[in-house]
Structure formats: C-alpha cells, structure tokens
mmCIF file of C-alpha atoms in Angstrom:
data_model
loop_
_atom_site.group_PDB
_atom_site.id
_atom_site.type_symbol
_atom_site.label_atom_id
_atom_site.label_comp_id
_atom_site.label_asym_id
_atom_site.label_seq_id
_atom_site.Cartn_x
_atom_site.Cartn_y
_atom_site.Cartn_z
ATOM 1 C CA MET A 1 85.251 59.029 81.872
ATOM 2 C CA VAL A 2 86.961 60.323 85.000
ATOM 3 C CA SER A 3 90.753 60.293 84.761
ATOM 4 C CA ALA A 4 92.535 57.933 87.130
ATOM 5 C CA TYR A 5 94.973 60.789 87.746
ATOM 6 C CA LYS A 6 92.432 63.526 88.486
ATOM 7 C CA ASP A 7 93.688 64.178 92.018
ATOM 8 C CA SER A 8 97.296 64.414 90.821
ATOM 9 C CA VAL A 9 96.335 66.691 87.934
ATOM 10 C CA ASP A 10 94.244 68.940 90.174
ATOM 11 C CA GLN A 11 97.103 69.221 92.689
ATOM 12 C CA PHE A 12 99.683 69.967 89.972
ATOM 13 C CA ILE A 13 97.527 72.597 88.285
ATOM 14 C CA GLY A 14 96.595 74.125 91.628
ATOM 15 C CA TYR A 15 100.267 74.575 92.460
ATOM 16 C CA PHE A 16 100.937 76.478 89.233
ATOM 17 C CA ARG A 17 97.823 78.599 89.580
ATOM 18 C CA ASP A 18 99.049 79.649 93.013
ATOM 19 C CA GLN A 19 102.499 80.486 91.638
ATOM 20 C CA ILE A 20 101.072 82.545 88.769
ATOM 21 C CA ASN A 21 98.923 84.482 91.244
ATOM 22 C CA SER A 22 102.069 85.206 93.253
ATOM 23 C CA ILE A 23 104.012 86.325 90.173
ATOM 24 C CA ALA A 24 101.352 88.964 89.500
ATOM 25 C CA SER A 25 102.448 90.816 92.646
ATOM 26 C CA VAL A 26 106.022 91.350 91.400
ATOM 27 C CA THR A 27 106.436 95.020 90.512
ATOM 28 C CA VAL A 28 109.343 95.017 88.022
ATOM 29 C CA PRO A 29 107.964 93.995 84.588
ATOM 30 C CA MET A 30 111.114 92.196 83.429
ATOM 31 C CA TYR A 31 111.275 90.152 86.630
ATOM 32 C CA ARG A 32 107.655 89.128 86.125
ATOM 33 C CA LYS A 33 108.446 88.082 82.553
ATOM 34 C CA ILE A 34 111.356 85.962 83.741
ATOM 35 C CA LEU A 35 109.135 84.188 86.239
ATOM 36 C CA TYR A 36 106.345 83.604 83.719
ATOM 37 C CA ALA A 37 108.855 82.372 81.133
ATOM 38 C CA THR A 38 110.369 80.011 83.688
ATOM 39 C CA ALA A 39 106.951 78.586 84.536
ATOM 40 C CA LEU A 40 106.161 77.730 80.916
ATOM 41 C CA ASP A 41 108.828 75.037 80.636
ATOM 42 C CA PRO A 42 107.572 72.692 83.399
ATOM 43 C CA LEU A 43 104.068 73.118 82.005
ATOM 44 C CA ALA A 44 105.340 71.982 78.609
ATOM 45 C CA ARG A 45 107.280 69.158 80.224
ATOM 46 C CA ALA A 46 104.189 67.935 82.052
ATOM 47 C CA ALA A 47 102.303 67.747 78.763
ATOM 48 C CA PHE A 48 104.936 66.445 76.373
ATOM 49 C CA GLY A 49 107.706 64.875 78.422
ATOM 50 C CA ASN A 50 111.433 65.065 77.741
ATOM 51 C CA ILE A 51 111.396 65.894 74.032
ATOM 52 C CA GLY A 52 113.788 68.846 74.348
ATOM 53 C CA HIS A 53 113.269 72.385 75.639
ATOM 54 C CA HIS A 54 112.778 74.020 72.259
ATOM 55 C CA GLN A 55 110.399 71.463 70.806
ATOM 56 C CA ARG A 56 108.153 71.218 73.833
ATOM 57 C CA PHE A 57 108.050 74.998 74.385
ATOM 58 C CA VAL A 58 106.938 75.655 70.806
ATOM 59 C CA ARG A 59 104.477 72.773 71.001
ATOM 60 C CA LEU A 60 103.006 74.235 74.181
ATOM 61 C CA ILE A 61 102.411 77.581 72.470
ATOM 62 C CA ASN A 62 100.951 75.929 69.380
ATOM 63 C CA THR A 63 98.609 73.503 71.128
ATOM 64 C CA LEU A 64 97.817 74.790 74.613
ATOM 65 C CA THR A 65 97.298 78.507 74.002
ATOM 66 C CA SER A 66 94.826 80.412 71.860
ATOM 67 C CA TRP A 67 97.350 82.990 70.663
ATOM 68 C CA LYS A 68 96.012 84.085 67.278
ATOM 69 C CA ALA A 69 99.441 85.029 65.948
ATOM 70 C CA ARG A 70 101.065 81.667 66.651
ATOM 71 C CA ASN A 71 100.800 80.719 62.957
ATOM 72 C CA ARG A 72 102.088 84.068 61.724
ATOM 73 C CA VAL A 73 105.527 85.351 60.741
ATOM 74 C CA SER A 74 107.357 88.492 61.832
ATOM 75 C CA LEU A 75 108.055 90.683 58.809
ATOM 76 C CA PRO A 76 110.747 92.833 60.501
ATOM 77 C CA GLN A 77 112.575 89.764 61.818
ATOM 78 C CA LEU A 78 112.280 88.019 58.458
ATOM 79 C CA ASN A 79 113.641 91.119 56.750
ATOM 80 C CA LEU A 80 116.664 91.090 59.062
ATOM 81 C CA GLY A 81 117.051 87.312 58.783
ATOM 82 C CA LEU A 82 117.102 87.378 54.990
ATOM 83 C CA ARG A 83 119.711 90.105 55.010
ATOM 84 C CA ASP A 84 121.798 88.106 57.466
ATOM 85 C CA ALA A 85 121.496 85.067 55.159
ATOM 86 C CA LYS A 86 122.646 87.162 52.167
ATOM 87 C CA ARG A 87 119.204 86.847 50.545
ATOM 88 C CA GLY A 88 118.543 90.572 50.263
ATOM 89 C CA ARG A 89 118.260 90.665 46.464
ATOM 90 C CA TYR A 90 115.667 87.975 45.916
ATOM 91 C CA ARG A 91 111.918 87.688 45.515
ATOM 92 C CA LEU A 92 110.989 86.952 49.131
ATOM 93 C CA TYR A 93 112.992 89.885 50.447
ATOM 94 C CA ARG A 94 111.339 92.211 47.941
ATOM 95 C CA GLU A 95 107.884 91.002 49.015
ATOM 96 C CA VAL A 96 108.717 91.433 52.709
ATOM 97 C CA SER A 97 110.046 94.936 52.050
ATOM 98 C CA ARG A 98 106.941 95.831 50.053
ATOM 99 C CA ARG A 99 104.684 94.813 52.929
ATOM 100 C CA LEU A 100 106.782 96.651 55.498
ATOM 101 C CA ASN A 101 106.639 99.824 53.419
ATOM 102 C CA HIS A 102 102.880 99.912 54.059
ATOM 103 C CA TRP A 103 103.347 100.095 57.831
ATOM 104 C CA PRO A 104 102.685 103.657 59.063
ATOM 105 C CA PRO A 105 105.915 105.098 60.507
ATOM 106 C CA ALA A 106 106.107 105.672 64.264
ATOM 107 C CA ASP A 107 102.891 103.710 64.798
ATOM 108 C CA ILE A 108 102.023 100.685 66.935
ATOM 109 C CA ILE A 109 101.536 97.533 64.829
ATOM 110 C CA ARG A 110 99.911 94.502 66.436
ATOM 111 C CA VAL A 111 101.407 91.133 65.544
ATOM 112 C CA ASP A 112 97.964 89.844 64.554
ATOM 113 C CA ALA A 113 98.392 91.839 61.330
ATOM 114 C CA SER A 114 101.395 89.722 60.310
ATOM 115 C CA PRO A 115 101.206 87.303 57.352
ATOM 116 C CA THR A 116 100.953 83.551 57.793
ATOM 117 C CA GLU A 117 103.747 81.226 56.765
ATOM 118 C CA ALA A 118 101.546 79.957 53.912
ATOM 119 C CA GLU A 119 101.214 83.493 52.511
ATOM 120 C CA LEU A 120 104.983 83.897 52.246
ATOM 121 C CA LEU A 121 106.082 80.448 51.062
ATOM 122 C CA PRO A 122 105.126 81.080 47.376
ATOM 123 C CA PHE A 123 107.778 83.817 47.295
ATOM 124 C CA ALA A 124 110.497 81.709 48.930
ATOM 125 C CA SER A 125 113.207 79.446 47.610
ATOM 126 C CA THR A 126 113.927 76.169 49.395
ATOM 127 C CA ASP A 127 116.842 77.783 51.249
ATOM 128 C CA GLU A 128 114.606 80.609 52.447
ATOM 129 C CA GLU A 129 111.863 78.392 53.848
ATOM 130 C CA LYS A 130 113.842 77.686 57.027
ATOM 131 C CA VAL A 131 114.357 81.437 57.523
ATOM 132 C CA ILE A 132 110.594 81.918 57.381
ATOM 133 C CA THR A 133 110.057 79.134 59.923
ATOM 134 C CA SER A 134 112.632 80.659 62.277
ATOM 135 C CA CYS A 135 110.661 83.918 62.226
ATOM 136 C CA ARG A 136 107.329 82.426 63.281
ATOM 137 C CA TYR A 137 106.165 83.966 66.525
ATOM 138 C CA PRO A 138 106.430 80.840 68.722
ATOM 139 C CA GLU A 139 110.081 80.544 67.643
ATOM 140 C CA LEU A 140 110.717 84.198 68.425
ATOM 141 C CA LEU A 141 108.993 83.854 71.789
ATOM 142 C CA TYR A 142 111.337 80.958 72.581
ATOM 143 C CA THR A 143 114.322 83.180 71.747
ATOM 144 C CA TYR A 144 112.846 85.910 73.922
ATOM 145 C CA ARG A 145 112.417 83.383 76.735
ATOM 146 C CA ASN A 146 116.061 82.283 76.407
ATOM 147 C CA ASN A 147 117.311 85.850 76.592
ATOM 148 C CA LEU A 148 115.285 86.488 79.723
ATOM 149 C CA ILE A 149 116.347 83.329 81.546
ATOM 150 C CA HIS A 150 119.925 82.846 80.359
ATOM 151 C CA GLU A 151 121.054 86.443 79.775
ATOM 152 C CA PHE A 152 118.841 88.401 82.201
ATOM 153 C CA ARG A 153 117.763 90.809 79.484
ATOM 154 C CA GLU A 154 115.118 91.366 76.824
ATOM 155 C CA PRO A 155 116.252 91.093 73.180
ATOM 156 C CA GLY A 156 116.049 94.070 70.866
ATOM 157 C CA TYR A 157 115.392 97.663 71.832
ATOM 158 C CA GLY A 158 111.614 97.750 72.110
ATOM 159 C CA ILE A 159 109.942 99.951 74.704
ATOM 160 C CA GLU A 160 107.009 98.566 76.641
ATOM 161 C CA MET A 161 104.295 101.177 76.212
ATOM 162 C CA SER A 162 101.849 99.686 78.691
ATOM 163 C CA SER A 163 101.902 96.868 81.202
ATOM 164 C CA ASP A 164 98.223 95.962 80.815
ATOM 165 C CA THR A 165 98.108 94.848 77.168
ATOM 166 C CA ASP A 166 98.141 91.130 76.445
ATOM 167 C CA ASN A 167 98.960 91.534 72.758
ATOM 168 C CA ALA A 168 102.500 91.584 71.340
ATOM 169 C CA TYR A 169 103.260 94.513 69.069
ATOM 170 C CA TYR A 170 105.863 96.482 67.131
ATOM 171 C CA ALA A 171 106.967 100.011 67.922
ATOM 172 C CA SER A 172 109.381 102.238 66.053
ATOM 173 C CA MET A 173 110.878 105.652 66.291
ATOM 174 C CA ILE A 174 110.746 107.676 63.069
ATOM 175 C CA ASP A 175 113.311 106.235 60.609
ATOM 176 C CA GLY A 176 114.203 103.552 63.172
ATOM 177 C CA PRO A 177 113.822 99.774 62.941
ATOM 178 C CA TRP A 178 110.604 98.061 64.007
ATOM 179 C CA GLU A 179 111.121 96.507 67.432
ATOM 180 C CA LEU A 180 109.084 93.496 68.560
ATOM 181 C CA VAL A 181 107.721 93.777 72.105
ATOM 182 C CA PHE A 182 106.205 90.993 74.214
ATOM 183 C CA PRO A 183 104.618 92.948 77.096
ATOM 184 C CA VAL A 184 104.265 91.491 80.551
ATOM 185 C CA GLY A 185 100.503 91.187 80.084
ATOM 186 C CA PHE A 186 101.127 88.870 77.150
ATOM 187 C CA PHE A 187 103.227 86.557 79.331
ATOM 188 C CA ALA A 188 100.559 86.567 82.048
ATOM 189 C CA THR A 189 97.799 85.654 79.592
ATOM 190 C CA THR A 190 99.931 82.965 77.940
ATOM 191 C CA CYS A 191 100.675 81.313 81.295
ATOM 192 C CA GLU A 192 97.063 81.457 82.401
ATOM 193 C CA GLN A 193 95.871 79.884 79.141
ATOM 194 C CA ALA A 194 98.572 77.219 79.260
ATOM 195 C CA VAL A 195 97.671 76.210 82.812
ATOM 196 C CA SER A 196 93.949 76.068 82.089
ATOM 197 C CA ASN A 197 94.340 74.107 78.844
ATOM 198 C CA LEU A 198 96.983 71.835 80.363
ATOM 199 C CA HIS A 199 94.474 70.739 82.990
ATOM 200 C CA THR A 200 92.105 69.502 80.279
ATOM 201 C CA TYR A 201 94.956 68.023 78.231
ATOM 202 C CA LEU A 202 96.327 65.951 81.104
ATOM 203 C CA LEU A 203 92.910 64.599 82.018
ATOM 204 C CA ASN A 204 91.972 63.765 78.428
ATOM 205 C CA HIS A 205 95.298 61.997 77.781
ATOM 206 C CA GLN A 206 95.335 60.182 81.135
ATOM 207 C CA ILE A 207 98.706 61.711 82.116
ATOM 208 C CA ASN A 208 99.991 61.924 85.672
ATOM 209 C CA PRO A 209 102.179 65.070 85.439
ATOM 210 C CA TYR A 210 104.338 64.047 88.392
ATOM 211 C CA THR A 211 105.787 61.142 86.397
ATOM 212 C CA ARG A 212 107.521 63.707 84.162
ATOM 213 C CA PHE A 213 109.717 64.918 87.042
ATOM 214 C CA GLN A 214 112.164 63.474 89.520
ATOM 215 C CA PHE A 215 111.364 63.875 93.210
ATOM 216 C CA GLY A 216 113.130 62.829 96.386
ATOM 217 C CA SER A 217 116.201 63.651 98.439
ATOM 218 C CA LEU A 218 118.611 62.502 95.738
ATOM 219 C CA TRP A 219 119.134 65.537 93.526
ATOM 220 C CA ARG A 220 121.070 63.824 90.734
ATOM 221 C CA ALA A 221 120.060 60.401 89.474
#
C-alpha cells in the first residue's frame, strides 16, 4: 500500500539527506559532530513525536539504527559509576574489574566487545541495575550529544585516532583510564542509517513528519 504521505516523507527525507551531505564538507571534526548530533533530534521527533528529548533520542538509536553495540554496556563507565555510587566493594564491581583487567593496556578496544546488560544483571543488586542501564551505549551517546550541543565540548579525554572509522572505541595511555571515543565517522554513519530507516518507518506507519513541527511566521505559539 502506498502511503498517503509519500510526497511529504520524500521531501522531508530529501531535505535531511542534503543537509548530511553538506555536513560532510565541514573540516573540523568536533563541528561536524555537533551538526550530526543536532540533526538526530528532529529525526527522532519526526518518528516519535513530543515524548521528550532523552526518550526519543534513545529510541531512535535503538530502533532506527543498526548499531551492534546499542544493547551493550560500557565497562569503564560502569566501573566509574559504581565507584561514584559507593558500590565499589560489591559483587558487580568485582566482576566489572575482573573483565577490565583482561583488556590489553594501551590498546584500542572496540565497543562491540562490551558485555550486554543481560550478562551483567546476575551480578547486580536492585540498586545497581539503574547504574547498569545508565551505562548502556545509547545513554552514553545521549550524554555525549548533550555535551557537544550544550557545552561545546566532548566529554572525557579520549583522542580521536582516525576520522574515517565508524566504530566507537576505547583508548588508553599506559596506566591511564580507558576513554570512550565516538569518532566523527560514527556520527556520520548513525545519521545516514537514521535517515534511511526513518524513511521506511514513516511510510509504514503512515506518518506525515511535518505534523510533528510548527511552521509559519509566528515563532511562539
């Protein structure tokens, strides 16, 4: 069945494809990340409406991208989060530390090697379950996005080794903490996937994306 909103969907998606092509010409990697991160929110809004920035951003990553690590948990961030929550003496922290001790020092670790939430929950108390959830990669990407847009900086102290990789990773100096890096290529791939999958999503769900936004000369309703 052809969507009644096909022309509107095609126009909306075409606009964002043009913008993403333009972003690719920006030379400063952080500026490109800011622009990609900014573009993700209206894409999420078109799909899911006004359900809140955080919820729709995470839902976009979970449903409209093919990021393999979206169901996985960051061990270094969980390690830090448990310490911050004063849970550094308990079973989950010991398991996280054990796994981290197997990471080769001063190496590059891809996030795809991270454990799933289901793998870690058997070690967690009820209070620790929310710490695990907060360290899932879509949640961390949302934090990264907020730092870029609202603070004009990237969180942590990770160094981007290459601008052409589309896979997030960890890097560490010898005896230093593991730093999570979302390279600019990752943002480009995520936006491209989101736009492509959003096109299908809008057509299948009979959604006119323009109804999610306010247009006209009046700026404030």
